PDB file of C-alpha atoms in Angstrom:
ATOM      1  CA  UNK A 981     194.345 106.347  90.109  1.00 47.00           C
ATOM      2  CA  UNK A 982     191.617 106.094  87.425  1.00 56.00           C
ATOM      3  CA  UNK A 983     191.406 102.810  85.547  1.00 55.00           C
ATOM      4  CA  UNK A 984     192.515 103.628  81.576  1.00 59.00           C
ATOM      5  CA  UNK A 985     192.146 100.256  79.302  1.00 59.00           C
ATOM      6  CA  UNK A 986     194.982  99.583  77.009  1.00 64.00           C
ATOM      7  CA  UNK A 987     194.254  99.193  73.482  1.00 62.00           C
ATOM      8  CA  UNK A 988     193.900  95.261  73.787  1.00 58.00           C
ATOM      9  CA  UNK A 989     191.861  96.245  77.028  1.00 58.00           C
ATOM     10  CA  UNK A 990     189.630  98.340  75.327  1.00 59.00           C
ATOM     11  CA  UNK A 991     188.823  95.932  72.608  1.00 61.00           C
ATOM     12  CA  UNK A 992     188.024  93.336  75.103  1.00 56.00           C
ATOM     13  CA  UNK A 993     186.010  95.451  77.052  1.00 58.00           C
ATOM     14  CA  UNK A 994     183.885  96.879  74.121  1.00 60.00           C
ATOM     15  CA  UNK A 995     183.647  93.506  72.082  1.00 55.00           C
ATOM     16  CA  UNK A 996     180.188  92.318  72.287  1.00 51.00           C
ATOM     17  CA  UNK A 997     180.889  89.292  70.503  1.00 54.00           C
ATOM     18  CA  UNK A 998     184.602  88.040  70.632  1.00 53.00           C
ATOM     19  CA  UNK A 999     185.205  84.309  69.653  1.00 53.00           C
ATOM     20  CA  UNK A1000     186.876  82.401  72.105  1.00 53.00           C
ATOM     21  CA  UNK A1001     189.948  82.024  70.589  1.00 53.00           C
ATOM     22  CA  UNK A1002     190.005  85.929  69.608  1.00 56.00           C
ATOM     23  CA  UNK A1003     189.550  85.921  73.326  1.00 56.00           C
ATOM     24  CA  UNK A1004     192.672  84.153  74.091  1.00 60.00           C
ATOM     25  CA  UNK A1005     194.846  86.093  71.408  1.00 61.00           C
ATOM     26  CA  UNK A1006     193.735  89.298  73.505  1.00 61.00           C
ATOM     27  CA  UNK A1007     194.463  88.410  76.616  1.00 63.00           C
ATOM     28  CA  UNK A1008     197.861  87.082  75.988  1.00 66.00           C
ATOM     29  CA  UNK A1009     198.602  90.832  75.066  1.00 66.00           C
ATOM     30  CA  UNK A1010     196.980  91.889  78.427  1.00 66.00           C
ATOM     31  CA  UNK A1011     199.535  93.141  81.491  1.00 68.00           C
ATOM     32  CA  UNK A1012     199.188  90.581  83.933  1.00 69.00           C
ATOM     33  CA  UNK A1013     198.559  93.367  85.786  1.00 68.00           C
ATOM     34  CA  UNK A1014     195.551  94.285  84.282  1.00 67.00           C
ATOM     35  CA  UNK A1015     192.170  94.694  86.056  1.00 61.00           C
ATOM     36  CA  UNK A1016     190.324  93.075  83.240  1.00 59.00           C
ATOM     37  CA  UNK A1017     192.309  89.859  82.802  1.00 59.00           C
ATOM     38  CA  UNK A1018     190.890  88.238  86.055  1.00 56.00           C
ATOM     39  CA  UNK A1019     187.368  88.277  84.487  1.00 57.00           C
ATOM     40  CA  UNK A1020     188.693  86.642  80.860  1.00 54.00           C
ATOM     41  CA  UNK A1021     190.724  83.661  82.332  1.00 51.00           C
ATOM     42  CA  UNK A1022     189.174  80.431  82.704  1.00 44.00           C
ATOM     43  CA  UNK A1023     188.604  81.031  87.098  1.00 41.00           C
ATOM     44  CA  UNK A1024     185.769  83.253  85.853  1.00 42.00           C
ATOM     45  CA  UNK A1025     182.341  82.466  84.152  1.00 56.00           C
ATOM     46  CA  UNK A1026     179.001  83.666  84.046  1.00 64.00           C
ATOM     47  CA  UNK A1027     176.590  80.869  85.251  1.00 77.00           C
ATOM     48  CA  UNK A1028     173.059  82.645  85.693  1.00 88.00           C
ATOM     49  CA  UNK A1029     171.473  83.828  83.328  1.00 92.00           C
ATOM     50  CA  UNK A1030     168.072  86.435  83.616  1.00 94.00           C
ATOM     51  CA  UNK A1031     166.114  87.243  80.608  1.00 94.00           C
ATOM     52  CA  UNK A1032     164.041  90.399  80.541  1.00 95.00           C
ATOM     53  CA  UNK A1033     160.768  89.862  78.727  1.00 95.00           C
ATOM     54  CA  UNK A1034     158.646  91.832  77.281  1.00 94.00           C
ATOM     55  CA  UNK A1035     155.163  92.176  75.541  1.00 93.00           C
ATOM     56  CA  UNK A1036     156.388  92.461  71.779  1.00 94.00           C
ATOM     57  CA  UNK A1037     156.543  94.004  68.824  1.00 95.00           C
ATOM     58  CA  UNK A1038     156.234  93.028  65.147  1.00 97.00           C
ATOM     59  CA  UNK A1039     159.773  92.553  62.812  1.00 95.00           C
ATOM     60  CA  UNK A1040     159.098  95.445  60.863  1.00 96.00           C
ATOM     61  CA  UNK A1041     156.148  98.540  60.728  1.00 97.00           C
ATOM     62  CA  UNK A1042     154.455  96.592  57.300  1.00 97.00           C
ATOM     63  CA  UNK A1043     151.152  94.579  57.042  1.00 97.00           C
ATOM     64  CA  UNK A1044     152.887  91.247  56.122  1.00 97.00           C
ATOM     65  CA  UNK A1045     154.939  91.469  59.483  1.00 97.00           C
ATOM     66  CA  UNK A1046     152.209  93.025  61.557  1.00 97.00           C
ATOM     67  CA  UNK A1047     149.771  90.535  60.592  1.00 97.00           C
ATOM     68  CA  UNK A1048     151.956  87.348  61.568  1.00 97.00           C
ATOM     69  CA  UNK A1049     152.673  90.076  65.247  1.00 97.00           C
ATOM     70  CA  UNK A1050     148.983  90.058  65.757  1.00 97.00           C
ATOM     71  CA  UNK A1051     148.317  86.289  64.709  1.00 97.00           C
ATOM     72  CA  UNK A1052     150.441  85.273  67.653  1.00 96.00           C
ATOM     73  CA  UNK A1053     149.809  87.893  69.520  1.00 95.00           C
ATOM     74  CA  UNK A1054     145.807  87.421  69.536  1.00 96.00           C
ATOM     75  CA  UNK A1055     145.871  83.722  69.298  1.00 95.00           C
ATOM     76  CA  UNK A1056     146.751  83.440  73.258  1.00 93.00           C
ATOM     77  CA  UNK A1057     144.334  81.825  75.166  1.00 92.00           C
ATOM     78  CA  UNK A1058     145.333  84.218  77.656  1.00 90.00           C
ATOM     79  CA  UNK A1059     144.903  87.596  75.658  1.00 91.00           C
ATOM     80  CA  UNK A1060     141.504  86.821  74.296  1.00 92.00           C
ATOM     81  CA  UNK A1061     139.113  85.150  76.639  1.00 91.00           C
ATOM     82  CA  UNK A1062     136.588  83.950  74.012  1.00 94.00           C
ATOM     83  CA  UNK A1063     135.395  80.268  73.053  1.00 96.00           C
ATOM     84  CA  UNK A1064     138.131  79.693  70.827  1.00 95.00           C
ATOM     85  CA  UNK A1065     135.997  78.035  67.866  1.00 96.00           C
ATOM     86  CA  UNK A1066     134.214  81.247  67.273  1.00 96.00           C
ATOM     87  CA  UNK A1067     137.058  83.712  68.425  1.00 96.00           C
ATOM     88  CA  UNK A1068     139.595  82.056  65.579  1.00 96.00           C
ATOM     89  CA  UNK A1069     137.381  82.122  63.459  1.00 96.00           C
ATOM     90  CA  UNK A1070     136.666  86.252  64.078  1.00 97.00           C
ATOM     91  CA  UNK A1071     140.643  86.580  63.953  1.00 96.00           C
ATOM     92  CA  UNK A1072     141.198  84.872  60.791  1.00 96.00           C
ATOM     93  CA  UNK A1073     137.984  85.325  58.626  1.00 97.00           C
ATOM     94  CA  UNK A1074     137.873  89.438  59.701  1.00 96.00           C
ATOM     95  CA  UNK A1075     140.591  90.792  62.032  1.00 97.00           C
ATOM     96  CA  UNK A1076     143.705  89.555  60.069  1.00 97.00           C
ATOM     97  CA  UNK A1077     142.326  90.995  57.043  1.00 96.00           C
ATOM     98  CA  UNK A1078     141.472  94.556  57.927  1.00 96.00           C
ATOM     99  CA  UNK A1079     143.716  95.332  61.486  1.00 97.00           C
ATOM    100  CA  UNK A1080     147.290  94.811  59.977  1.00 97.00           C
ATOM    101  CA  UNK A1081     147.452  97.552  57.389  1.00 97.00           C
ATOM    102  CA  UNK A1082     145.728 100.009  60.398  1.00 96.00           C
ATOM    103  CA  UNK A1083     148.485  98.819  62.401  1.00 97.00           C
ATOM    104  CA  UNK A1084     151.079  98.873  59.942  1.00 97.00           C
ATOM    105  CA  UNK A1085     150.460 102.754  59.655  1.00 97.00           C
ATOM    106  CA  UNK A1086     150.088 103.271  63.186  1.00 97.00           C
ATOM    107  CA  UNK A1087     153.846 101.468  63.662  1.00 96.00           C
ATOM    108  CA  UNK A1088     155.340 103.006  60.888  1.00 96.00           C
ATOM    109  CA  UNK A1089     155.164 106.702  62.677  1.00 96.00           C
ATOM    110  CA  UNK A1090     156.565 105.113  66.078  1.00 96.00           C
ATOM    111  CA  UNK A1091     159.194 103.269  64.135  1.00 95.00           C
ATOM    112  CA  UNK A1092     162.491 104.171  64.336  1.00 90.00           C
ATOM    113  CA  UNK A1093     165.965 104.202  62.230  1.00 88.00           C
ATOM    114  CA  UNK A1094     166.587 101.310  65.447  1.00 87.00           C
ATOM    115  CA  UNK A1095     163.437  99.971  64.624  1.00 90.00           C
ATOM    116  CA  UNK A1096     161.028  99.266  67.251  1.00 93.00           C
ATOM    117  CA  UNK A1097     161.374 101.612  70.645  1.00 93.00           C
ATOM    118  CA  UNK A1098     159.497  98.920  72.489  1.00 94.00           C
ATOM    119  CA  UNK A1099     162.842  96.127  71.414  1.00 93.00           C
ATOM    120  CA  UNK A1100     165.238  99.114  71.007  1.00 92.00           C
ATOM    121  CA  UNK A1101     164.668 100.017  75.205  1.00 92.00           C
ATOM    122  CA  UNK A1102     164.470  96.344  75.984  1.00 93.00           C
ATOM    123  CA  UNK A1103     167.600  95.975  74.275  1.00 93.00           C
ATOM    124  CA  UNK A1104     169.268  99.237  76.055  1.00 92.00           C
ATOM    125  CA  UNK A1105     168.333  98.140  79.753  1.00 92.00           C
ATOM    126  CA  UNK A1106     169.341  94.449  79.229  1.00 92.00           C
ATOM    127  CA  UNK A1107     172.892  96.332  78.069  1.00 91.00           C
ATOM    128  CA  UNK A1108     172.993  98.470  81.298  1.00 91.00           C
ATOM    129  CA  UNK A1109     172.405  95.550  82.902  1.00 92.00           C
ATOM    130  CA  UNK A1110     175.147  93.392  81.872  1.00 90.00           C
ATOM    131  CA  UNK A1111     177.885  96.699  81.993  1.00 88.00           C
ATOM    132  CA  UNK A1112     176.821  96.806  85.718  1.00 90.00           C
ATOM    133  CA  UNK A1113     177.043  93.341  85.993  1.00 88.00           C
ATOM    134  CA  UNK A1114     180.753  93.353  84.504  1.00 85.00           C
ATOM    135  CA  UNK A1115     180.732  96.447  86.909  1.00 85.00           C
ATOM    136  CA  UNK A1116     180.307  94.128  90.106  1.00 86.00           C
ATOM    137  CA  UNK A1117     182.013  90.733  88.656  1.00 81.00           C
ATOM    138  CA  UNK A1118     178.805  89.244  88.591  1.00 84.00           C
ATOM    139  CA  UNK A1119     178.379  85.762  87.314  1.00 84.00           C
ATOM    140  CA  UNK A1120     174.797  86.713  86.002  1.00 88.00           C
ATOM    141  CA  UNK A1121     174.236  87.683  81.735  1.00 90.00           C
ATOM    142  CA  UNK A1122     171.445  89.596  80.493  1.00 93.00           C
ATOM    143  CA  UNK A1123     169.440  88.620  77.864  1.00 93.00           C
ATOM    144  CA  UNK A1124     166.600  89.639  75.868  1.00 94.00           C
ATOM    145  CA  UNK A1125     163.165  88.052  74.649  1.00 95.00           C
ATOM    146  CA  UNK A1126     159.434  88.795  73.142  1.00 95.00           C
ATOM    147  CA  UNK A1127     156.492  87.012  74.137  1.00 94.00           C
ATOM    148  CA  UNK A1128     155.228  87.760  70.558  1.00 94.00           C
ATOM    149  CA  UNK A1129     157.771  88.208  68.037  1.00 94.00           C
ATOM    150  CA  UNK A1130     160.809  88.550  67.888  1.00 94.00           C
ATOM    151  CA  UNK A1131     163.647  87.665  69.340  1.00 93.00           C
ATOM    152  CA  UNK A1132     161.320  85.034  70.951  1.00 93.00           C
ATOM    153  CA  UNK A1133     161.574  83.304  74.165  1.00 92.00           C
ATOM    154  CA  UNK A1134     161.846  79.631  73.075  1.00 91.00           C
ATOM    155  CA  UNK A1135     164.710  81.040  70.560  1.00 92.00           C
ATOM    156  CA  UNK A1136     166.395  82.695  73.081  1.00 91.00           C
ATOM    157  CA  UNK A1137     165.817  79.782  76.074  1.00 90.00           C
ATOM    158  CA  UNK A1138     167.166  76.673  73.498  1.00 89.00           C
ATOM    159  CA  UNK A1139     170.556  78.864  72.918  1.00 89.00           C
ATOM    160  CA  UNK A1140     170.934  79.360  76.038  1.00 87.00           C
ATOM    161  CA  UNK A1141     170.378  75.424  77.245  1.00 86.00           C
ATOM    162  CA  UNK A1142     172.597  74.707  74.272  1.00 85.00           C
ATOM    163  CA  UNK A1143     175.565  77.038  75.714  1.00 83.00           C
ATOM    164  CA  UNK A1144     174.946  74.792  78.789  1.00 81.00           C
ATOM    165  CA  UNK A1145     173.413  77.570  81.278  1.00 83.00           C
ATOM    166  CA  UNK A1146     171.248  75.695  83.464  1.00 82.00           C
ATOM    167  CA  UNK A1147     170.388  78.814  85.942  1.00 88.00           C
ATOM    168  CA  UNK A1148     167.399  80.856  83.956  1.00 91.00           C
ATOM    169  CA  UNK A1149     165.328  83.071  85.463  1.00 92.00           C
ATOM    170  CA  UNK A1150     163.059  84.710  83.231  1.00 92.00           C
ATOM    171  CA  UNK A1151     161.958  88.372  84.275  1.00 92.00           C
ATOM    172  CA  UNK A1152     158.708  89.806  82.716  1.00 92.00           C
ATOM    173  CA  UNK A1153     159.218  93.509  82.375  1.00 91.00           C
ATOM    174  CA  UNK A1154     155.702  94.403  83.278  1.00 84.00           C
ATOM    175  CA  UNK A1155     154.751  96.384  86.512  1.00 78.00           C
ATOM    176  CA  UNK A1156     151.887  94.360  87.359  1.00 79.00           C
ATOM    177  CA  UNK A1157     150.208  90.629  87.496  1.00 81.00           C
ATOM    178  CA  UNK A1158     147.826  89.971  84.559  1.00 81.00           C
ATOM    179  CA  UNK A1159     146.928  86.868  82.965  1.00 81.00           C
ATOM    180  CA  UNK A1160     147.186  88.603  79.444  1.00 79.00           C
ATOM    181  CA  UNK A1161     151.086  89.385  80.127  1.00 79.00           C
ATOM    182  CA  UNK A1162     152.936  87.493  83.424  1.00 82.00           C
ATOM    183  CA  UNK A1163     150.641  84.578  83.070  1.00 82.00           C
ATOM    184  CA  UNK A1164     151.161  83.985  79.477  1.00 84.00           C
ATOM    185  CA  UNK A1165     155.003  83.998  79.506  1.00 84.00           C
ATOM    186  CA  UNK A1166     154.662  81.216  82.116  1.00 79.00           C
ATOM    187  CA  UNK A1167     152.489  79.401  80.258  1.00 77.00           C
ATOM    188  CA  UNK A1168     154.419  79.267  77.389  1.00 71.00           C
TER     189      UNK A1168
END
């Protein structure tokens, strides 16, 4: 017999971000013999937590936002492997001026109504990966996080702390070792 959600089912199951005592209102409208209400009583919580990383992307396709991307960005130690005296100097005094409006245009015909397809995919596989993880009663969330930008790893590592997770794995999203990606998340 196929599985078809209630109305309060539904909402539970599609609500991204229910309060916890929306939460609690729902499920005291669920069947007791629903499927779903096992997962949204107290016996179950998520208690892992993996965050997919990736490279990152500026906040928006313009030169104010693309030149604070690429500050970051090419102020890593592991990205640029100059003497950093005369390589700062390069960034600020030449690259910062000229690069971001090139870049800017460049962005701006990638960009998309969702914004960046680099975040916008990043966003879509960390979603697939928590459905599945409902799926399979997991008791591992999905997260997301930029090594330059936005939403950044620090950000995204001090909610999670505060919410009390102590079981973080971070997961770069890169299909190789380099120092300029892998290394420099670690690093961080």
């Amino acid at each position: 017999v196929p599985f078809i959600p209630s109305r309060i089912e539904y909402l539970i199951l599609r609500g991204r971000t229910i309060l916890a005592d929306q939460m609690d209102f729902l499920l005291s409208h669920v069947p007791k013999t629903s499927r779903i209400r096992k997962r949204f009583t107290k016996g179950w919580e998520v208690s892992k937590v993996t965050i997919l990383v990736n490279l990152g992307t500026p906040d928006q396709p313009y030169e104010k936002e693309v030149r604070t991307y690429l500050k970051e960005f090419l102020s890593d130690k592991y990205v640029i492997r100059l003497p950093r005296l005369f390589w700062l100097t390069l960034l600020n005094l030449v690259i910062l001026r000229t690069r971001p409006k090139k870049s800017a245009e460049l962005y701006r015909k990638v960009w998309t109504g969702w914004g960046s397809p680099l975040l916008f995919h990043t966003y879509a596989q960390t979603g697939y990966l928590r459905d599945m993880a409902r799926e399979l009663d997991s008791d591992v969330y999905f997260d997301t996080a930029m090594r330059y930008g936005n939403p950044s790893i620090k950000k995204i590592l001090y909610q999670l702390i505060e919410k009390g997770y102590k079981d973080i794995t971070i997961l770069p999203m890169f299909p190789q070792y380099s120092t300029t990606t892998t290394l420099s998340i670690f690093e961080l």
